GROMACS .gro file of C-alpha atoms in nm:
model
  225
    1MET     CA    1  14.446   0.615   2.069
    2THR     CA    2  14.754   0.433   2.175
    3GLY     CA    3  14.976   0.204   1.955
    4PRO     CA    4  15.135  -0.107   2.053
    5PRO     CA    5  15.387  -0.158   2.325
    6PRO     CA    6  15.695  -0.053   2.214
    7HIS     CA    7  15.841  -0.414   2.253
    8GLU     CA    8  15.556  -0.547   2.014
    9ALA     CA    9  15.642  -0.271   1.776
   10VAL     CA   10  16.012  -0.386   1.728
   11THR     CA   11  15.898  -0.724   1.708
   12ASP     CA   12  15.683  -0.665   1.431
   13LEU     CA   13  15.942  -0.471   1.241
   14ILE     CA   14  16.189  -0.735   1.229
   15THR     CA   15  15.986  -1.017   1.190
   16LEU     CA   16  16.018  -1.210   0.849
   17PRO     CA   17  15.730  -1.397   0.731
   18GLY     CA   18  15.673  -1.758   0.881
   19THR     CA   19  15.453  -1.896   0.570
   20PRO     CA   20  15.598  -2.193   0.397
   21LEU     CA   21  15.723  -2.050   0.100
   22ALA     CA   22  15.901  -1.755   0.330
   23ASP     CA   23  16.056  -2.058   0.491
   24ALA     CA   24  16.167  -2.229   0.173
   25VAL     CA   25  16.321  -1.926   0.046
   26VAL     CA   26  16.531  -1.874   0.369
   27ASN     CA   27  16.645  -2.266   0.336
   28LEU     CA   28  16.738  -2.218  -0.014
   29ILE     CA   29  16.924  -1.900   0.031
   30ARG     CA   30  17.087  -1.927   0.387
   31PRO     CA   31  17.358  -2.215   0.261
   32VAL     CA   32  17.452  -2.038  -0.033
   33HIS     CA   33  17.488  -1.669   0.083
   34THR     CA   34  17.757  -1.515   0.303
   35PRO     CA   35  17.605  -1.392   0.649
   36SER     CA   36  17.674  -1.050   0.512
   37LEU     CA   37  17.453  -1.106   0.219
   38PHE     CA   38  17.160  -1.306   0.405
   39ASN     CA   39  17.117  -1.010   0.623
   40HIS     CA   40  17.161  -0.742   0.322
   41SER     CA   41  16.873  -0.986   0.204
   42ALA     CA   42  16.642  -0.943   0.510
   43ARG     CA   43  16.747  -0.569   0.559
   44SER     CA   44  16.590  -0.512   0.194
   45TYR     CA   45  16.265  -0.687   0.293
   46LEU     CA   46  16.199  -0.522   0.654
   47PHE     CA   47  16.315  -0.148   0.473
   48ALA     CA   48  16.074  -0.219   0.172
   49ARG     CA   49  15.749  -0.271   0.410
   50LEU     CA   50  15.863   0.090   0.546
   51VAL     CA   51  15.890   0.191   0.234
   52ALA     CA   52  15.531   0.054   0.132
   53THR     CA   53  15.374   0.238   0.466
   54ARG     CA   54  15.533   0.548   0.345
   55LEU     CA   55  15.365   0.528   0.024
   56ASP     CA   56  15.035   0.418   0.174
   57LEU     CA   57  15.046   0.062   0.053
   58ALA     CA   58  14.908  -0.259   0.241
   59ALA     CA   59  14.997  -0.606   0.209
   60GLY     CA   60  14.703  -0.762   0.058
   61ARG     CA   61  14.557  -0.490  -0.046
   62ASP     CA   62  14.841  -0.339  -0.270
   63TYR     CA   63  15.114  -0.608  -0.252
   64ASP     CA   64  15.165  -0.998  -0.168
   65ASP     CA   65  15.395  -0.978   0.128
   66ASP     CA   66  15.489  -1.355   0.032
   67LEU     CA   67  15.615  -1.206  -0.348
   68LEU     CA   68  15.780  -0.887  -0.151
   69PHE     CA   69  15.973  -1.136   0.066
   70ALA     CA   70  16.043  -1.372  -0.213
   71ALA     CA   71  16.179  -1.105  -0.435
   72CYS     CA   72  16.395  -0.942  -0.169
   73ALA     CA   73  16.533  -1.230  -0.034
   74MET     CA   74  16.651  -1.356  -0.368
   75HIS     CA   75  16.732  -1.045  -0.523
   76ASP     CA   76  17.121  -1.145  -0.498
   77LEU     CA   77  17.062  -1.517  -0.588
   78GLY     CA   78  17.299  -1.458  -0.887
   79VAL     CA   79  17.570  -1.431  -0.705
   80ALA     CA   80  17.509  -1.754  -0.473
   81SER     CA   81  17.776  -1.988  -0.448
   82ASP     CA   82  17.609  -2.296  -0.613
   83GLY     CA   83  17.493  -2.079  -0.927
   84PRO     CA   84  17.618  -2.158  -1.273
   85HIS     CA   85  17.751  -1.803  -1.337
   86ARG     CA   86  17.672  -1.764  -1.704
   87GLN     CA   87  17.506  -1.428  -1.734
   88ARG     CA   88  17.470  -1.095  -1.529
   89PHE     CA   89  17.379  -1.160  -1.194
   90GLU     CA   90  17.044  -0.974  -1.215
   91VAL     CA   91  16.922  -1.180  -1.474
   92GLU     CA   92  17.059  -1.519  -1.324
   93GLY     CA   93  16.904  -1.409  -0.979
   94ALA     CA   94  16.559  -1.354  -1.144
   95ASP     CA   95  16.561  -1.673  -1.356
   96ARG     CA   96  16.667  -1.880  -1.055
   97ALA     CA   97  16.406  -1.707  -0.828
   98ALA     CA   98  16.104  -1.747  -1.087
   99GLU     CA   99  16.185  -2.114  -1.156
  100PHE     CA  100  16.196  -2.194  -0.763
  101LEU     CA  101  15.869  -2.010  -0.727
  102ILE     CA  102  15.699  -2.193  -0.970
  103ARG     CA  103  15.843  -2.523  -0.821
  104HIS     CA  104  15.677  -2.428  -0.530
  105GLY     CA  105  15.305  -2.374  -0.656
  106THR     CA  106  15.322  -1.998  -0.735
  107SER     CA  107  15.172  -1.894  -1.074
  108THR     CA  108  15.350  -1.798  -1.330
  109ALA     CA  109  15.231  -1.429  -1.322
  110ASP     CA  110  15.347  -1.409  -0.994
  111ALA     CA  111  15.674  -1.546  -1.054
  112ASP     CA  112  15.692  -1.314  -1.345
  113GLN     CA  113  15.642  -0.994  -1.095
  114VAL     CA  114  15.918  -1.133  -0.859
  115TRP     CA  115  16.146  -1.194  -1.196
  116GLN     CA  116  16.111  -0.794  -1.319
  117ALA     CA  117  16.157  -0.693  -0.944
  118ILE     CA  118  16.498  -0.884  -0.944
  119ALA     CA  119  16.608  -0.811  -1.291
  120LEU     CA  120  16.563  -0.465  -1.263
  121HIS     CA  121  16.646  -0.361  -0.907
  122THR     CA  122  16.984  -0.201  -1.043
  123SER     CA  123  16.775  -0.013  -1.316
  124PRO     CA  124  16.680   0.323  -1.148
  125GLY     CA  125  16.395   0.468  -1.360
  126ILE     CA  126  16.305   0.170  -1.504
  127ALA     CA  127  16.202  -0.038  -1.208
  128GLU     CA  128  15.974   0.230  -1.076
  129ARG     CA  129  15.766   0.209  -1.393
  130ARG     CA  130  15.708  -0.139  -1.398
  131GLY     CA  131  15.449  -0.200  -1.080
  132THR     CA  132  15.412  -0.196  -0.725
  133LEU     CA  133  15.663  -0.482  -0.621
  134CYS     CA  134  15.928  -0.321  -0.864
  135VAL     CA  135  15.878   0.001  -0.689
  136LEU     CA  136  15.913  -0.173  -0.328
  137VAL     CA  137  16.186  -0.393  -0.432
  138ARG     CA  138  16.410  -0.125  -0.557
  139GLY     CA  139  16.319   0.112  -0.254
  140GLY     CA  140  16.409  -0.156  -0.005
  141VAL     CA  141  16.742  -0.251  -0.148
  142ALA     CA  142  16.795   0.116  -0.219
  143LEU     CA  143  16.773   0.194   0.155
  144ASP     CA  144  16.973  -0.042   0.260
  145PHE     CA  145  17.275   0.141   0.095
  146GLY     CA  146  17.161   0.465   0.277
  147GLY     CA  147  17.155   0.685   0.017
  148PRO     CA  148  17.411   0.642  -0.274
  149LEU     CA  149  17.140   0.426  -0.485
  150GLY     CA  150  16.885   0.714  -0.438
  151ALA     CA  151  16.768   0.903  -0.143
  152ASP     CA  152  16.389   0.898  -0.233
  153HIS     CA  153  16.267   0.694   0.093
  154LEU     CA  154  16.577   0.754   0.350
  155GLY     CA  155  16.293   0.945   0.556
  156ALA     CA  156  16.055   0.600   0.587
  157VAL     CA  157  16.308   0.493   0.851
  158SER     CA  158  16.371   0.632   1.173
  159ASP     CA  159  16.678   0.608   1.373
  160GLU     CA  160  16.500   0.397   1.616
  161GLN     CA  161  16.363   0.155   1.347
  162ALA     CA  162  16.737   0.163   1.200
  163ASP     CA  163  16.921   0.058   1.519
  164ALA     CA  164  16.613  -0.222   1.565
  165VAL     CA  165  16.720  -0.354   1.232
  166HIS     CA  166  17.067  -0.330   1.228
  167ALA     CA  167  17.071  -0.517   1.556
  168ALA     CA  168  16.859  -0.808   1.434
  169TYR     CA  169  17.070  -0.841   1.117
  170PRO     CA  170  17.395  -0.672   1.161
  171ARG     CA  171  17.558  -0.484   0.824
  172LEU     CA  172  17.869  -0.703   0.853
  173ASP     CA  173  18.068  -0.466   0.583
  174MET     CA  174  17.794  -0.559   0.351
  175VAL     CA  175  17.866  -0.306   0.067
  176ARG     CA  176  18.233  -0.460   0.049
  177SER     CA  177  18.119  -0.822   0.112
  178LEU     CA  178  17.832  -0.786  -0.187
  179THR     CA  179  18.044  -0.564  -0.444
  180ASP     CA  180  18.346  -0.839  -0.392
  181ALA     CA  181  18.076  -1.103  -0.507
  182ILE     CA  182  17.938  -0.927  -0.775
  183VAL     CA  183  18.274  -0.852  -0.909
  184ALA     CA  184  18.414  -1.223  -0.867
  185HIS     CA  185  18.102  -1.327  -1.064
  186ALA     CA  186  18.140  -1.044  -1.359
  187ALA     CA  187  18.495  -1.201  -1.392
  188LYS     CA  188  18.401  -1.538  -1.471
  189ASP     CA  189  18.239  -1.455  -1.821
  190PRO     CA  190  18.245  -1.171  -2.082
  191LYS     CA  191  17.873  -1.197  -2.079
  192ASN     CA  192  17.843  -1.175  -1.662
  193ALA     CA  193  17.966  -0.806  -1.694
  194PRO     CA  194  17.839  -0.578  -2.025
  195ARG     CA  195  17.963  -0.278  -2.026
  196TYR     CA  196  17.749   0.034  -1.872
  197THR     CA  197  17.579  -0.237  -1.642
  198ILE     CA  198  17.626  -0.272  -1.245
  199PRO     CA  199  17.841  -0.579  -1.271
  200GLY     CA  200  18.032  -0.446  -1.571
  201GLU     CA  201  18.114  -0.107  -1.433
  202PHE     CA  202  18.203  -0.249  -1.091
  203LEU     CA  203  18.452  -0.482  -1.260
  204ARG     CA  204  18.596  -0.193  -1.449
  205GLU     CA  205  18.641   0.042  -1.187
  206ARG     CA  206  18.778  -0.250  -0.935
  207GLU     CA  207  19.033  -0.333  -1.200
  208THR     CA  208  19.109   0.058  -1.253
  209PHE     CA  209  19.091   0.225  -0.897
  210GLY     CA  210  19.086  -0.066  -0.669
  211ARG     CA  211  18.742   0.050  -0.538
  212THR     CA  212  18.368   0.106  -0.659
  213ARG     CA  213  18.243   0.460  -0.699
  214LEU     CA  214  17.966   0.300  -0.503
  215GLU     CA  215  18.200   0.168  -0.220
  216HIS     CA  216  18.318   0.520  -0.196
  217ALA     CA  217  17.991   0.657  -0.175
  218CYS     CA  218  17.860   0.433   0.108
  219ARG     CA  219  18.131   0.521   0.328
  220SER     CA  220  17.985   0.864   0.376
  221SER     CA  221  17.600   0.723   0.358
  222ARG     CA  222  17.384   0.725   0.640
  223TRP     CA  223  17.477   0.361   0.743
  224GLY     CA  224  17.825   0.429   0.672
  225ASN     CA  225  17.924   0.077   0.467
   0.00000   0.00000   0.00000
């Protein structure tokens, strides 16, 4: 039994959902994210679907694809240019995402799943214990860093698949761009950068060393930036 033709397989791999909710999410984040961060959000979703396949999880049976897209696409909404910037970016983004979903008819329970997935995406060892959506969002985001955030699912993406995803959504120096955004957000208010959190440590490391440990590690990661 043969699979789909190569061009169809690539199209399936790089296609974002076309549902009304997904379109609304794209319309929300595209104007307030840099192209680099928008592409990172899209790749995180595409990689999360590959993680799901590796874990034998199916959309519609084990997870809701609209919720997965919403959580991945909005996981960095806390550093968006139009945000209030009054609390750590993971929580601010989770709050904004949940409010947006409820306004668009998503149930409170489903919006809370997305809230948890976004709020915990920088929390290894916790996200993985909070349900399938948290597992997939954390896995997709980690995969887009190519290893420094965890190498559990690097084998979920072949070189050919990675090339197709990166051709559709180029990296555009994502690690530096995202780190810049997190540090700028963290510097605005002490509440945005509690010590020993990702934003707190990024701010401290940038101020002390000029570069974060994550930026340094990503230079030798699978994707190189």
